[in-house]
Tab-separated table of N, CA and C and ligand atoms in Angstrom:
chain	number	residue	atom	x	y	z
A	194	UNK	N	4.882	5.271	5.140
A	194	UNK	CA	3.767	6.006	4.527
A	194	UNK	C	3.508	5.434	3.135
A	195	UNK	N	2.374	5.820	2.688
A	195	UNK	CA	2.064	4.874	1.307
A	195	UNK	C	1.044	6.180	0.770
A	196	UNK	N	1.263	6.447	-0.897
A	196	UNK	CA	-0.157	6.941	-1.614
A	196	UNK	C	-1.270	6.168	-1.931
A	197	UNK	N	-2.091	6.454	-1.054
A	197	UNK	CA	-3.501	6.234	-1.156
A	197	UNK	C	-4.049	6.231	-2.468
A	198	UNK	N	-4.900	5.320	-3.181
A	198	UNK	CA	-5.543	5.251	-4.573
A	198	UNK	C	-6.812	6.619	-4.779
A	199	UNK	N	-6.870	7.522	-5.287
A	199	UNK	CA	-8.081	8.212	-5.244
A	199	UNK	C	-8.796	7.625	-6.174
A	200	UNK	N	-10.008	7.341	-5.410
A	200	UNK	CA	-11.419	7.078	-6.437
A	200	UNK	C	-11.811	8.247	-6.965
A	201	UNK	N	-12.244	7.376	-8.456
A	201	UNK	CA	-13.141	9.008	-9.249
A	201	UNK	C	-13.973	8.808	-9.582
A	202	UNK	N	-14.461	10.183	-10.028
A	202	UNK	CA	-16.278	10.226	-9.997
A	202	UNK	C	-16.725	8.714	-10.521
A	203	UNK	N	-17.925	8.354	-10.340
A	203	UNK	CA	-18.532	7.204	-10.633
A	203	UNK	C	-18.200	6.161	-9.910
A	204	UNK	N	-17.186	6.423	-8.811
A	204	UNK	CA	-16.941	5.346	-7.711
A	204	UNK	C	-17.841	5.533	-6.643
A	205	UNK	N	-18.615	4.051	-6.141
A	205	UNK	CA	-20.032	4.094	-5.560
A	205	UNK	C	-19.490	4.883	-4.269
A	206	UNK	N	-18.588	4.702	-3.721
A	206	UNK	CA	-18.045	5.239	-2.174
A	206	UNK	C	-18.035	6.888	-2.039
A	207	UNK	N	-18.084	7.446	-3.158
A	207	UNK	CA	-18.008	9.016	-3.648
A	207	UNK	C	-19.251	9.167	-3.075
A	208	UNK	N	-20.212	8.609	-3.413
A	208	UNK	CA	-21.684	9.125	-3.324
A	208	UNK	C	-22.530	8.144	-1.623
A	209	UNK	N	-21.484	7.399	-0.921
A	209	UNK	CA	-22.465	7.021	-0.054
A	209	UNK	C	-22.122	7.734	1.227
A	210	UNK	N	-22.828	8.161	2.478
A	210	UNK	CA	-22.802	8.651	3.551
A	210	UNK	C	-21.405	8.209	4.243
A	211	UNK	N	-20.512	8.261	4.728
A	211	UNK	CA	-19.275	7.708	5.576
A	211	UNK	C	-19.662	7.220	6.979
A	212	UNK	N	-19.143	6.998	7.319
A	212	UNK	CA	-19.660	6.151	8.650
A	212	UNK	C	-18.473	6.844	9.725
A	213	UNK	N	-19.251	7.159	10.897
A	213	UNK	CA	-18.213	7.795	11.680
A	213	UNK	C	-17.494	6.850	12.694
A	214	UNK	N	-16.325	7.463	12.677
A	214	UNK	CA	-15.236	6.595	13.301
A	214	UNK	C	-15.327	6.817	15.068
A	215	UNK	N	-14.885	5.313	15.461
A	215	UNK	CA	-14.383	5.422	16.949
A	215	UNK	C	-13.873	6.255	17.713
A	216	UNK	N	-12.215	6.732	16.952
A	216	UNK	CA	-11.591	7.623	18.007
A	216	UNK	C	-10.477	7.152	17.310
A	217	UNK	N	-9.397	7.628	18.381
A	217	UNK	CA	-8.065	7.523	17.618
A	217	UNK	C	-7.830	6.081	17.939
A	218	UNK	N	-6.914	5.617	17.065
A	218	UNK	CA	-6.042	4.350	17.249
A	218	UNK	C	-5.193	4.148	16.073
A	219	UNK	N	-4.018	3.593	16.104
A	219	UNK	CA	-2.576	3.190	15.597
A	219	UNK	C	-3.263	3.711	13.945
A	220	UNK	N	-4.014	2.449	13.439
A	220	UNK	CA	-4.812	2.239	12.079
A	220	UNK	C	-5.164	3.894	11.313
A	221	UNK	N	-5.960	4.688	12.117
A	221	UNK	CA	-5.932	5.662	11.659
A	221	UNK	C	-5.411	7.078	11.810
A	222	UNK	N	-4.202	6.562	12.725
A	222	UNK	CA	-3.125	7.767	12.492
A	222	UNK	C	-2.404	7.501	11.367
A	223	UNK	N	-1.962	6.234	10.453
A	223	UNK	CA	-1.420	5.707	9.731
A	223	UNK	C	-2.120	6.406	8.427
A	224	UNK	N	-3.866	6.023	8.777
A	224	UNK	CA	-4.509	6.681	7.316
A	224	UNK	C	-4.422	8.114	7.396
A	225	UNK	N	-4.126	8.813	8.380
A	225	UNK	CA	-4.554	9.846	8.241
A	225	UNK	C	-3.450	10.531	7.531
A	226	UNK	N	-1.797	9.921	7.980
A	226	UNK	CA	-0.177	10.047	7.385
A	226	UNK	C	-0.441	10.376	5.955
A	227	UNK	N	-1.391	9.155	5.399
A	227	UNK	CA	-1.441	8.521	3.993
A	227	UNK	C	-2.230	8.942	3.337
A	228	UNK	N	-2.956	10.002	4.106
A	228	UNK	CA	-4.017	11.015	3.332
A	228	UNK	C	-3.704	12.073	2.772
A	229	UNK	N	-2.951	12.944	4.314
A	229	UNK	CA	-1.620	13.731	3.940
A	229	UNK	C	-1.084	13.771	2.966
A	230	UNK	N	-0.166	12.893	3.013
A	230	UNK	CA	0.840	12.263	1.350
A	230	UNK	C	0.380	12.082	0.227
A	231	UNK	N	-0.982	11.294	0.102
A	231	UNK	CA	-1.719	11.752	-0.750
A	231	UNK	C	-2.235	12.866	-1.438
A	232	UNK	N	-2.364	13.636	-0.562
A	232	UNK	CA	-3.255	14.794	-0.798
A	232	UNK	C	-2.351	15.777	-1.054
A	233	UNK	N	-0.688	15.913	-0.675
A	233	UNK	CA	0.161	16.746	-0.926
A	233	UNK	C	1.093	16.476	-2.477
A	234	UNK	N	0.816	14.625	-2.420
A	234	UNK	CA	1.546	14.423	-3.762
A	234	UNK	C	0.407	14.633	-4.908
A	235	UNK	N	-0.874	15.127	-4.957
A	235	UNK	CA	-1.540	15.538	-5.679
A	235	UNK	C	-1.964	16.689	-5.951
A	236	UNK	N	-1.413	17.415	-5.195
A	236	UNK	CA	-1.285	19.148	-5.130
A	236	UNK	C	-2.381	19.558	-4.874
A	237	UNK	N	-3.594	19.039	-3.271
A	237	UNK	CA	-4.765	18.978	-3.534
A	237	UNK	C	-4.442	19.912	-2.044
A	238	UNK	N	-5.526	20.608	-1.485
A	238	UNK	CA	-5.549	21.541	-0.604
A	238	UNK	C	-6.577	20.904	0.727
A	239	UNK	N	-7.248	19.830	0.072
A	239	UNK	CA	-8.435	18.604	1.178
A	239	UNK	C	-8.119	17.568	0.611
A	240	UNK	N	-8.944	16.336	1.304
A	240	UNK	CA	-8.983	15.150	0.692
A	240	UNK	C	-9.649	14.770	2.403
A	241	UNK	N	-11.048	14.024	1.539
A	241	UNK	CA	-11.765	12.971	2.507
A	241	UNK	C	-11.561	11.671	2.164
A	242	UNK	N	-11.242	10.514	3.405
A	242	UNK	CA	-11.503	9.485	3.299
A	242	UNK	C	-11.989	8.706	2.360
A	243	UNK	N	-13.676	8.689	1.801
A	243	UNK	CA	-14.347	8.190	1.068
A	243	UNK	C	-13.180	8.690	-0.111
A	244	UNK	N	-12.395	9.691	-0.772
A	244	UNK	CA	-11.591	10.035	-1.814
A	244	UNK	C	-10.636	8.395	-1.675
A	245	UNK	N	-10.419	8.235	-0.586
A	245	UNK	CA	-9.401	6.853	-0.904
A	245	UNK	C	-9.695	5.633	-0.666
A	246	UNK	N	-11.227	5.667	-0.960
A	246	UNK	CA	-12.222	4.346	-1.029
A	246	UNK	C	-12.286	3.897	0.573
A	247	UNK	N	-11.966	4.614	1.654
A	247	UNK	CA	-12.562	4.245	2.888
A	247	UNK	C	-13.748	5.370	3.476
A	248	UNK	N	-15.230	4.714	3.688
A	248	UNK	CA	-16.421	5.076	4.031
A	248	UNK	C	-15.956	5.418	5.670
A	249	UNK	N	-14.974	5.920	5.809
A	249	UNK	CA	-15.135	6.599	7.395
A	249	UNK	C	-14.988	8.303	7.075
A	250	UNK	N	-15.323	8.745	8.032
A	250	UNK	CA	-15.725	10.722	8.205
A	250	UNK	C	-14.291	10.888	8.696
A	251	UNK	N	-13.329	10.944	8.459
A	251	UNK	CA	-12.005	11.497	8.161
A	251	UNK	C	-11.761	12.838	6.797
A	252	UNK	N	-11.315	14.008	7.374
A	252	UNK	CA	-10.888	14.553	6.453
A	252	UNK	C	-9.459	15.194	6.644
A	253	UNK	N	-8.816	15.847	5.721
A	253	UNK	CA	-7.344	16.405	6.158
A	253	UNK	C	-7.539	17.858	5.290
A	254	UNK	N	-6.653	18.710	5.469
A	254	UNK	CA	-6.777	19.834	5.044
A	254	UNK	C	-5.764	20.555	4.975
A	255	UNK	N	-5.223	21.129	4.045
A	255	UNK	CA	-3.928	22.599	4.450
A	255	UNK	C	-4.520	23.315	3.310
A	256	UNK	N	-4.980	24.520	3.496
A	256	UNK	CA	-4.957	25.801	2.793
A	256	UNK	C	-3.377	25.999	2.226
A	257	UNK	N	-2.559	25.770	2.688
A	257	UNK	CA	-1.334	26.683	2.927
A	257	UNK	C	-1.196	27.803	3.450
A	258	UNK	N	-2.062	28.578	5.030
A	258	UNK	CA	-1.588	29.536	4.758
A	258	UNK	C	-1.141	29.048	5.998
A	259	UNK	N	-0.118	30.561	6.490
A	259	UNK	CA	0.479	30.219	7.442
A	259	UNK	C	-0.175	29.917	8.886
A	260	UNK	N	-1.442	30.683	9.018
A	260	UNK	CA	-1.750	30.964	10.490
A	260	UNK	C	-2.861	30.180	10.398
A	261	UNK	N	-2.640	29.109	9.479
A	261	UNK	CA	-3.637	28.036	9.417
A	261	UNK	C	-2.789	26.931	9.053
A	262	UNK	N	-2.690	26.020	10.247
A	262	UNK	CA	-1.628	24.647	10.064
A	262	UNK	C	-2.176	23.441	9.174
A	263	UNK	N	-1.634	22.415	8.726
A	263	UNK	CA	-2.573	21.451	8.031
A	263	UNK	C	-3.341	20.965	9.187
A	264	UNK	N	-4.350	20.100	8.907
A	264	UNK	CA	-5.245	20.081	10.145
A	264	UNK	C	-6.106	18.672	9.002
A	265	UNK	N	-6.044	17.902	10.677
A	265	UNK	CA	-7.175	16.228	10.423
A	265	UNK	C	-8.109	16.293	10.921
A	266	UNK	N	-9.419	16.005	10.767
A	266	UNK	CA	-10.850	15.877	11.716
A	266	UNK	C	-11.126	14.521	11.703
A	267	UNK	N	-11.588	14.404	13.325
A	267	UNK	CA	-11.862	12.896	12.985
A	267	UNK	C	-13.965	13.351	12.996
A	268	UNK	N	-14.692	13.092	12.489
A	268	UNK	CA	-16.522	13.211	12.700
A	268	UNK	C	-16.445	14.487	12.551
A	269	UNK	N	-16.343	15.553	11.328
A	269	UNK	CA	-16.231	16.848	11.570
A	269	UNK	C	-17.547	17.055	11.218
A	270	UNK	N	-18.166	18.231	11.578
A	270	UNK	CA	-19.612	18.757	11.422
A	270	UNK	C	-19.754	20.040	11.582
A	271	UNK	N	-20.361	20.654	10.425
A	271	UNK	CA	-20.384	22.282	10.320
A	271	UNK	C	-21.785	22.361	11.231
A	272	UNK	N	-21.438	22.980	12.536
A	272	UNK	CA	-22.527	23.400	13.367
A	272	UNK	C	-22.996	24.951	13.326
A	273	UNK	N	-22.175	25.919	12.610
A	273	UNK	CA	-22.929	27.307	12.109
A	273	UNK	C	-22.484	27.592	11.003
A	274	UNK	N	-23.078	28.049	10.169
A	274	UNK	CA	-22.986	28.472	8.616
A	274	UNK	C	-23.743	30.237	9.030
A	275	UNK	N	-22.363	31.331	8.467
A	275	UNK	CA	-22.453	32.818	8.502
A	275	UNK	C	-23.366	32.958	7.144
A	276	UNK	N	-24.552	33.722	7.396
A	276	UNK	CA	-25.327	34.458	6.225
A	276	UNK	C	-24.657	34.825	5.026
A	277	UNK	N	-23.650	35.608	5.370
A	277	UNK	CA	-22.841	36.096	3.913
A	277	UNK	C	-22.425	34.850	3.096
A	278	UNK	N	-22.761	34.642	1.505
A	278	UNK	CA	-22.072	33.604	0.848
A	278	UNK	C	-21.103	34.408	-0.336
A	279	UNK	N	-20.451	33.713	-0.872
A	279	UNK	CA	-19.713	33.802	-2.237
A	279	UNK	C	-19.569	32.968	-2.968
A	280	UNK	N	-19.231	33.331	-4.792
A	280	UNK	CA	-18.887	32.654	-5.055
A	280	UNK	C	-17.472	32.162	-5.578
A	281	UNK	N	-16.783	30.821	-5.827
A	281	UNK	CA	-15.199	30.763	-6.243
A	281	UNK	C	-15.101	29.282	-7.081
A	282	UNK	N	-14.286	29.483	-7.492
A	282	UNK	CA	-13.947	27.912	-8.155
A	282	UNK	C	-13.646	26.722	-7.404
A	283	UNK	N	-14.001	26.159	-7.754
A	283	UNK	CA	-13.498	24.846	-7.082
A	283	UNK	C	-13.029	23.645	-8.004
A	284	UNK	N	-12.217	22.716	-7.546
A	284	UNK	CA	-11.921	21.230	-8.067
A	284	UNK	C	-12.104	20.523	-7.204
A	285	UNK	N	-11.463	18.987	-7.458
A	285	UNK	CA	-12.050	17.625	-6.921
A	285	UNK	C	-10.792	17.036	-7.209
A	286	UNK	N	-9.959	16.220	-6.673
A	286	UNK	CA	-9.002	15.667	-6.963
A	286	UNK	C	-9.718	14.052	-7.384
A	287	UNK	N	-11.134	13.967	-6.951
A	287	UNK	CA	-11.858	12.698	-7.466
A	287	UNK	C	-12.352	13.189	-9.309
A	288	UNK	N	-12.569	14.436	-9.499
A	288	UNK	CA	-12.693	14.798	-10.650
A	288	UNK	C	-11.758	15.595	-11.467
A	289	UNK	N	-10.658	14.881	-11.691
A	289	UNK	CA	-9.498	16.280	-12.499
A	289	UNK	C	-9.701	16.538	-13.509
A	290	UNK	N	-9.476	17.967	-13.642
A	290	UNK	CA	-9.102	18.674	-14.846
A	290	UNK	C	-10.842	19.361	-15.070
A	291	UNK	N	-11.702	19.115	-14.046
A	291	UNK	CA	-12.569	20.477	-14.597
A	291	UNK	C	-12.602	21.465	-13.250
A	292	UNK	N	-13.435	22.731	-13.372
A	292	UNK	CA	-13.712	23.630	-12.688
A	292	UNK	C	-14.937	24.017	-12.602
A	293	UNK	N	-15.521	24.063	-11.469
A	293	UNK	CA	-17.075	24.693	-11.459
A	293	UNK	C	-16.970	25.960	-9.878
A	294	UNK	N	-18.225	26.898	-10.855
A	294	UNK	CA	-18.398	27.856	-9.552
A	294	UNK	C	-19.158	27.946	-8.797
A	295	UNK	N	-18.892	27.576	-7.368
A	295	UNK	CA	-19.585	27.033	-6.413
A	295	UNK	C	-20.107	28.232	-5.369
A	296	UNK	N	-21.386	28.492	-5.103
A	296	UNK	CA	-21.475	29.639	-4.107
A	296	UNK	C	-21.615	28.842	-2.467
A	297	UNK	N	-21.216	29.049	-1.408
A	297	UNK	CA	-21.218	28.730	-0.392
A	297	UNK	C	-20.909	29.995	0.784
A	298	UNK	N	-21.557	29.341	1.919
A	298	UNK	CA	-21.122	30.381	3.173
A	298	UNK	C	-19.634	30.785	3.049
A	299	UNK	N	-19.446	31.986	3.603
A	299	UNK	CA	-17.897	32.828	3.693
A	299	UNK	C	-17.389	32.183	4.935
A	300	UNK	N	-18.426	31.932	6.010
A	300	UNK	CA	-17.938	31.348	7.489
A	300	UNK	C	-18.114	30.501	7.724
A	301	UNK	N	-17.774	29.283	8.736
A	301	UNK	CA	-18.726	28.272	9.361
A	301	UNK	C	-18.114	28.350	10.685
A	302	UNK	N	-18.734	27.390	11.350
A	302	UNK	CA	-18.152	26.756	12.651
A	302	UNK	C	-18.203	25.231	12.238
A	303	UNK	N	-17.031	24.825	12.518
A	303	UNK	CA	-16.896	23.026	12.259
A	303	UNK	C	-16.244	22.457	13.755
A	304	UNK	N	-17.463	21.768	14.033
A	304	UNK	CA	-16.717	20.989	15.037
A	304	UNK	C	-16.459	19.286	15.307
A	305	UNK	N	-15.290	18.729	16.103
A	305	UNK	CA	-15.018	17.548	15.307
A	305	UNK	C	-14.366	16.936	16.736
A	306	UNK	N	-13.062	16.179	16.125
A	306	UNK	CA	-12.296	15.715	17.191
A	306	UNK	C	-11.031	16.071	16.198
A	307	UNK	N	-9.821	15.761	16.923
A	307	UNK	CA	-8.605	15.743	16.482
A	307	UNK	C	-8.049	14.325	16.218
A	308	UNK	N	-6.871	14.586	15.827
A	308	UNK	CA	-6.761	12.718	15.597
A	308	UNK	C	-6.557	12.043	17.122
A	309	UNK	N	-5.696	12.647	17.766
A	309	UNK	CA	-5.853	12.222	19.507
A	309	UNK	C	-7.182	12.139	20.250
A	310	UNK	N	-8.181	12.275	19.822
A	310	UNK	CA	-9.340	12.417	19.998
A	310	UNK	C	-10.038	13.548	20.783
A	311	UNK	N	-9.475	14.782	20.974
A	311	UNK	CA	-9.830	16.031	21.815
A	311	UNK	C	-10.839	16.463	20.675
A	312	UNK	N	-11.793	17.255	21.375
A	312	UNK	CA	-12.720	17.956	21.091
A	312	UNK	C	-12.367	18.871	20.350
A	313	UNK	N	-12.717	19.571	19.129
A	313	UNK	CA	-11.954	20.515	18.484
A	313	UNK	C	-12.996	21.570	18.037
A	314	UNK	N	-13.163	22.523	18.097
A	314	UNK	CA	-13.565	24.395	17.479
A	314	UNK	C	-13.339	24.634	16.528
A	315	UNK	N	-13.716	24.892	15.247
A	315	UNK	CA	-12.971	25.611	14.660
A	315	UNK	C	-13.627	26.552	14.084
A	316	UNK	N	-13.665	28.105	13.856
A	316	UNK	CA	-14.226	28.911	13.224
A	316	UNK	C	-13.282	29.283	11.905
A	317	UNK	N	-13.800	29.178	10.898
A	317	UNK	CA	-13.305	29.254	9.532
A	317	UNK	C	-13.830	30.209	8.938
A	318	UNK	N	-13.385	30.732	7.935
A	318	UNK	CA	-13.708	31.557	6.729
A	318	UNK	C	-12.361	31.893	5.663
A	319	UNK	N	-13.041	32.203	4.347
A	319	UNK	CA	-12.441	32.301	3.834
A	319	UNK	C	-11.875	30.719	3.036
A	320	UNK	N	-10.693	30.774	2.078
A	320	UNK	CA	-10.300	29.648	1.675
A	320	UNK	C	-10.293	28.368	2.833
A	321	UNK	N	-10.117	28.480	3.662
A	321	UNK	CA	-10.388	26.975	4.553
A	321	UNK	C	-11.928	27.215	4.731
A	322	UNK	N	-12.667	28.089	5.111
A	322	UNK	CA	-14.040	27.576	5.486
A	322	UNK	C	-14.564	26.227	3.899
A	323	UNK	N	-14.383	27.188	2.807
A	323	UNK	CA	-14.830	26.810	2.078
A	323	UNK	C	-14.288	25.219	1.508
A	324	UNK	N	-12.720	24.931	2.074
A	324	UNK	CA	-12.349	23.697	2.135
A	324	UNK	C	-12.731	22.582	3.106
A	325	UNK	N	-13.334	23.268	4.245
A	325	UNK	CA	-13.561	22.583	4.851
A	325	UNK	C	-15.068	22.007	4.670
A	326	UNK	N	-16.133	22.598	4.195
A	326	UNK	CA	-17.201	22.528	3.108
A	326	UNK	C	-17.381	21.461	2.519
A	327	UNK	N	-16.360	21.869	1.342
A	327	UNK	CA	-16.392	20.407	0.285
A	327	UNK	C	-15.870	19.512	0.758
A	328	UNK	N	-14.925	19.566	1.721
A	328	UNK	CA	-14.484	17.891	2.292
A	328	UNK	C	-15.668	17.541	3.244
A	329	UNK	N	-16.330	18.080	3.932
A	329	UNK	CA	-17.435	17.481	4.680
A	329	UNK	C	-18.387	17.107	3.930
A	330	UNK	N	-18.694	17.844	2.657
A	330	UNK	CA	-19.804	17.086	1.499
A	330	UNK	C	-19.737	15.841	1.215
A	331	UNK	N	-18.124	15.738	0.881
A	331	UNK	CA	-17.471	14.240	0.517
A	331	UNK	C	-18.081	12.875	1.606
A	332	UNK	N	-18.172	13.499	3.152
A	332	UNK	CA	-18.345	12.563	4.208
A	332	UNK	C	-20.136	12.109	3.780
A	333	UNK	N	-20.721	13.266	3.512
A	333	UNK	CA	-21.940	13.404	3.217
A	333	UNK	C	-22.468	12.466	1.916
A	334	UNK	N	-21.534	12.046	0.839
A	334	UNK	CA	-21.586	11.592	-0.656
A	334	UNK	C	-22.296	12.751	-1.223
A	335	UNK	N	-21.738	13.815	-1.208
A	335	UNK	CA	-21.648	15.065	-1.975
A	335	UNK	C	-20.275	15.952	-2.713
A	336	UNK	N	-20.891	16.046	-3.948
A	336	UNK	CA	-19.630	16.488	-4.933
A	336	UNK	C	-19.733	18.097	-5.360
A	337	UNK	N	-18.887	18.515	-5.255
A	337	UNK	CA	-18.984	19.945	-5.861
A	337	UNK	C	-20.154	20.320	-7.311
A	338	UNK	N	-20.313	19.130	-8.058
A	338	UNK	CA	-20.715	19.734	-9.299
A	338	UNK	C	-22.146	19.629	-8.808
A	339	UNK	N	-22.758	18.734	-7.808
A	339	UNK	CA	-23.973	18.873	-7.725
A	339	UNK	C	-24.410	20.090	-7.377
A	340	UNK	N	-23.784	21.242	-7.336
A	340	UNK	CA	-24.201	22.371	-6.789
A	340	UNK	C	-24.418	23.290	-7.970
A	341	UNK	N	-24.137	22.493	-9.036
A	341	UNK	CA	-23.722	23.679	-10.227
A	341	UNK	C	-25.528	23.236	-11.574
A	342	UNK	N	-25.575	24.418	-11.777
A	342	UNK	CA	-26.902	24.603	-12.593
A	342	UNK	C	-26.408	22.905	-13.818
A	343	UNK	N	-27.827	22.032	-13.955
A	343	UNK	CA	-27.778	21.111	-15.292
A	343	UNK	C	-26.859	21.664	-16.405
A	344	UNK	N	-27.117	22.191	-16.713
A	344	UNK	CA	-26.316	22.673	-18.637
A	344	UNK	C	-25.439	22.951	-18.100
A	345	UNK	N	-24.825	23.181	-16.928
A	345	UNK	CA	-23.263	23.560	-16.817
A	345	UNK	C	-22.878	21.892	-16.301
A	346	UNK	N	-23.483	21.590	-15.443
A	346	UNK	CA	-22.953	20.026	-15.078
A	346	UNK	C	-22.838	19.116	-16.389
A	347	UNK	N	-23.487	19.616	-17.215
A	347	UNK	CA	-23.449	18.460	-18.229
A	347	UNK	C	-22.535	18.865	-18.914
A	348	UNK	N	-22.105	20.416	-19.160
A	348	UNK	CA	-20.854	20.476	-20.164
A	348	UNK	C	-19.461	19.937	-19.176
A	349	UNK	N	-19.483	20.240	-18.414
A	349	UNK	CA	-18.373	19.848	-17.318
A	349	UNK	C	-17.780	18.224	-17.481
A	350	UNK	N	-19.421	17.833	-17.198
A	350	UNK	CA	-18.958	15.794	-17.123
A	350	UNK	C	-18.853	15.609	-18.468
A	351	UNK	N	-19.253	16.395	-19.931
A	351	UNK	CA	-18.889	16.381	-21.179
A	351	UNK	C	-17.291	16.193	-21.423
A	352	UNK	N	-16.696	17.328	-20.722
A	352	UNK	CA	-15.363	17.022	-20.777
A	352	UNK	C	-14.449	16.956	-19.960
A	353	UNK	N	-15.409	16.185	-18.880
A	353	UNK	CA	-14.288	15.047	-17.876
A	353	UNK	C	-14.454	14.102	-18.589
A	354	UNK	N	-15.158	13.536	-19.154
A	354	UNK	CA	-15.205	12.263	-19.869
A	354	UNK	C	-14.011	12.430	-20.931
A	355	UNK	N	-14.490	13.451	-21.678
A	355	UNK	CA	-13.165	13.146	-22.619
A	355	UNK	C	-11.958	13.219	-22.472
A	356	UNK	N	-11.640	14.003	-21.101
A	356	UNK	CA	-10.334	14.084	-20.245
A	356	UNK	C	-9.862	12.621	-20.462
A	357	UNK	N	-11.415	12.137	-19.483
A	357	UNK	CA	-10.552	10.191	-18.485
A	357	UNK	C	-10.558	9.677	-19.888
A	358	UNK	N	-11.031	9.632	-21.495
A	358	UNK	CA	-11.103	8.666	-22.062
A	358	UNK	C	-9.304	9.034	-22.872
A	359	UNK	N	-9.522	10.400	-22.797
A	359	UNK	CA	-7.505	10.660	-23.646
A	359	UNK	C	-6.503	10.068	-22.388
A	360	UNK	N	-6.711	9.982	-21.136
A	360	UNK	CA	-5.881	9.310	-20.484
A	360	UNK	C	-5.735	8.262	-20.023
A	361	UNK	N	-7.102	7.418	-20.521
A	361	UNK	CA	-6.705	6.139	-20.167
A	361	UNK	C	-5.933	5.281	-21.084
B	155	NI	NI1	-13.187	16.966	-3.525
């Protein structure tokens, strides 16, 4: 297994459409290991593909809760979005260290494949619907902050910038 590099904001792959994958094979059970690992050694709860500079529709996911296992999609696609929305915080492991409040559906239906390539269901709500959301945006080249009013996006990337410039 290996940690995957996360791209951050301003990396062109963040913002372009992903390209959907074949099906299963050796190559991307490997990425999908390394997404995992990634995504757990960054204390991140999703992580899409395009996050580790590959343009394929791969995402991974653990909420942590229990009666929700970690879980890979291979082409996932929200095919119903429930009327009721809310709103909650969110991050970006492509953008650390800010927070924006994002309103989105409470439910969806996402349907996909598995990494073996079976057909997969899933009805969500709650903390995974909404993870499962922003990682499909990611497939989309969509970021959480685009959802958030100008004067708040701009104070936000105000001080992500000064975040990435004290840590580089
Ligand atoms: Ni993200």
């Amino acid at each position: 297994m290996a940690l995957l590099n996360i791209e951050m904001l301003g990396a062109e792959v963040l913002r372009r459409p992903a390209e959907p994958v074949p099906g299963p094979s050796p190559e991307l059970e490997r990425l999908i290991r390394d997404m995992f690992e990634t995504m757990y050694d960054a204390h991140g709860i999703g992580l899409a593909a395009p996050q580790a500079g590959l343009s394929h529709r791969v995402i991974v996911v653990d909420v942590g809760e229990e009666s929700r296992p970690p879980l890979a999609l291979l082409n996932p696609v929200i095919t119903q979005s429930g009327a009721e929305r809310d709103r909650h915080e969110e991050e970006c492991l492509s953008i650390p260290g800010i927070t924006g409040t994002v309103e989105r559906p409470t439910t969806v239906v996402v349907e996909g494949l598995d990494p073996q390539g079976q057909p997969v269901r899933l009805e969500a709500e709650g903390m995974l619907a909404r993870c499962l959301q922003h990682e499909i945006d990611h497939l989309n080249g969509v970021l959480f902050i685009d959802y958030l009013s100008p004067m708040k996006r701009t104070i936000l990337l105000k001080k992500y910038r000064r975040l990435a410039e004290r840590d580089a």
